XYZ file of N, CA and C in Angstrom:
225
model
N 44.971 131.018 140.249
C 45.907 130.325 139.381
C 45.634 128.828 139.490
N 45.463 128.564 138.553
C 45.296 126.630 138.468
C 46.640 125.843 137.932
N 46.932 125.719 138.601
C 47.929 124.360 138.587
C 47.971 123.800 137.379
N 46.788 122.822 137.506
C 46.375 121.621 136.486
C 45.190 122.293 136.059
N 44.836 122.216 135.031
C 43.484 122.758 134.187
C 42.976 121.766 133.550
N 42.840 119.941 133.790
C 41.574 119.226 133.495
C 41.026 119.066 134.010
N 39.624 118.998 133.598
C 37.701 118.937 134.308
C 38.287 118.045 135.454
N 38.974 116.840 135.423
C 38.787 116.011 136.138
C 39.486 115.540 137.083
N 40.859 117.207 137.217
C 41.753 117.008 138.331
C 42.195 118.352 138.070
N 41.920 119.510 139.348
C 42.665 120.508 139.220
C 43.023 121.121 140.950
N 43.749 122.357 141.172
C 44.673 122.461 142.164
C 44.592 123.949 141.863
N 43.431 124.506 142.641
C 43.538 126.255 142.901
C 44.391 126.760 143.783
N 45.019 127.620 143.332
C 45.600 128.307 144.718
C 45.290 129.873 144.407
N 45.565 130.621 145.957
C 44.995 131.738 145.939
C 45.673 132.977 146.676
N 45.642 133.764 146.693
C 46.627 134.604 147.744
C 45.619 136.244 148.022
N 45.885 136.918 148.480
C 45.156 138.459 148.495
C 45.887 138.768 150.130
N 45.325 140.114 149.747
C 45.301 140.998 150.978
C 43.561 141.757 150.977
N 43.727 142.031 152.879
C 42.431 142.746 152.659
C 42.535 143.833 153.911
N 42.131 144.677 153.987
C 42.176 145.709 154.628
C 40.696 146.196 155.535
N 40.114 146.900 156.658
C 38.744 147.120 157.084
C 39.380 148.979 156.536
N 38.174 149.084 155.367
C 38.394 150.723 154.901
C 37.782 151.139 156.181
N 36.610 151.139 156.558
C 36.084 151.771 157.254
C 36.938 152.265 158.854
N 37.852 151.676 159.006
C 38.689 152.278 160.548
C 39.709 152.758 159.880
N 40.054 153.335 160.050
C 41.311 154.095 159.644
C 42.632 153.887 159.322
N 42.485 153.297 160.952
C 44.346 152.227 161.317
C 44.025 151.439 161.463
N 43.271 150.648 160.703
C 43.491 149.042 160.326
C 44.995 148.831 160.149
N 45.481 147.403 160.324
C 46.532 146.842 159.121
C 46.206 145.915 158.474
N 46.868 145.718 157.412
C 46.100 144.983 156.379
C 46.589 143.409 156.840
N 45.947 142.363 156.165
C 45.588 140.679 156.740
C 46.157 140.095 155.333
N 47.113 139.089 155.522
C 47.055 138.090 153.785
C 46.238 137.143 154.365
N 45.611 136.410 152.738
C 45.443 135.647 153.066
C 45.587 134.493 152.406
N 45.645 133.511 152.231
C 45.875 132.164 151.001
C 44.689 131.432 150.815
N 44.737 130.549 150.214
C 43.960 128.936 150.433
C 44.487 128.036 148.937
N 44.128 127.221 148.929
C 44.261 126.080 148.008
C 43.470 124.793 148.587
N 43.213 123.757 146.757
C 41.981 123.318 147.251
C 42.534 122.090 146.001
N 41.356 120.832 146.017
C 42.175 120.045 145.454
C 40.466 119.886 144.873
N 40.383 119.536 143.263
C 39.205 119.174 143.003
C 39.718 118.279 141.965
N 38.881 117.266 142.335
C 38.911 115.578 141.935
C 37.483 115.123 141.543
N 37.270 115.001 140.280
C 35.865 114.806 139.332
C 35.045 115.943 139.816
N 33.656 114.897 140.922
C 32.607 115.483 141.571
C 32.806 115.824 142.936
N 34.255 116.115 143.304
C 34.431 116.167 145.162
C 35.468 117.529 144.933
N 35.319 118.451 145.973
C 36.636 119.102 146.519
C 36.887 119.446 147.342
N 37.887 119.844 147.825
C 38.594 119.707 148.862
C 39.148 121.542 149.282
N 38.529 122.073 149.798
C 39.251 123.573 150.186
C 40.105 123.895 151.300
N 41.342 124.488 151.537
C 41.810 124.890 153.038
C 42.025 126.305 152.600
N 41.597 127.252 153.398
C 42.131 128.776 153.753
C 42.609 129.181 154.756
N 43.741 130.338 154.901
C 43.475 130.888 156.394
C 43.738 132.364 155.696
N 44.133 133.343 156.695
C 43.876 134.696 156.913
C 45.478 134.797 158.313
N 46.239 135.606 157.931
C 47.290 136.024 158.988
C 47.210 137.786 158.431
N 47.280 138.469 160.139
C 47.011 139.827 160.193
C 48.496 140.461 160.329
N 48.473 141.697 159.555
C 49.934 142.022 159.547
C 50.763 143.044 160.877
N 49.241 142.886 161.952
C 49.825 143.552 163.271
C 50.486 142.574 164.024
N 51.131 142.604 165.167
C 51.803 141.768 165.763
C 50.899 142.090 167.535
N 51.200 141.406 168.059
C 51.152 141.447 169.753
C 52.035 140.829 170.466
N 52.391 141.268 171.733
C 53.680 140.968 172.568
C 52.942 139.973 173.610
N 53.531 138.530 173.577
C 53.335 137.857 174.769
C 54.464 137.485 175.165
N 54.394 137.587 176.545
C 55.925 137.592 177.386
C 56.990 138.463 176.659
N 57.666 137.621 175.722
C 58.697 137.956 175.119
C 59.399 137.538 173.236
N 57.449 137.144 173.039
C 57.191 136.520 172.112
C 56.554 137.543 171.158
N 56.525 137.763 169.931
C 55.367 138.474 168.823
C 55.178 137.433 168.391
N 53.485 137.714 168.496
C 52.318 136.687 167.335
C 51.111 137.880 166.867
N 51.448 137.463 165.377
C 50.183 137.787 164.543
C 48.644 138.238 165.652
N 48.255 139.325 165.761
C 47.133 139.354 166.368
C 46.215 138.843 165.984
N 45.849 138.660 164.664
C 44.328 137.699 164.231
C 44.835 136.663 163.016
N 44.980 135.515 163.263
C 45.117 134.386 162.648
C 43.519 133.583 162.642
N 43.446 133.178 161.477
C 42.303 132.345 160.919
C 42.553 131.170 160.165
N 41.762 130.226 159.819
C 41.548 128.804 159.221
C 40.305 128.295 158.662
N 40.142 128.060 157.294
C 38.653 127.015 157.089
C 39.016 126.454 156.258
N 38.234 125.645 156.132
C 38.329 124.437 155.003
C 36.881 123.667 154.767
N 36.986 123.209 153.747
C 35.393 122.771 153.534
C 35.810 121.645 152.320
N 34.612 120.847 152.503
C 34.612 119.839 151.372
C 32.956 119.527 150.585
N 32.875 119.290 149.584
C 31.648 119.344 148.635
C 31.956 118.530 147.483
N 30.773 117.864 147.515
C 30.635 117.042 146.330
C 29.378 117.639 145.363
N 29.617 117.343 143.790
C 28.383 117.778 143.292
C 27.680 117.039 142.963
N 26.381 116.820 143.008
C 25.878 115.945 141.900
C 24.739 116.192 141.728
């Protein structure tokens, strides 16, 4: 989905789920990103959060959390 839709300033954003078919009892992961593109430069951030949990101490956290981001110019 684009935000803004001119050549020379736009604002992707993104969402999904993804699953590993191949194991069985996987659980499935969302994931996002959004990105900022300005003329000839852009700007990307993603991550990935898994929809299992794990117990520390007395805490649940997401078992596999992820992050990237990247930047590129064209010319």
């Amino acid at each position: 989905m684009k935000l803004f839709n001119p050549k020379a300033f736009n604002i992707p954003l993104r969402a999904g789920l993804m699953k590993n078919l191949a194991e069985k009892d996987s659980k499935p992961a969302f994931t996002f990103g959004t990105g900022l593109n300005l003329l000839y430069m852009h700007l990307d951030v993603s991550g990935v959060v898994s929809s299992e949990r794990t117990r520390i101490d007395d805490s649940e956290f997401p078992t596999k959390v992820g992050l990237a981001g990247s930047f590129g110019l064209l010319f």
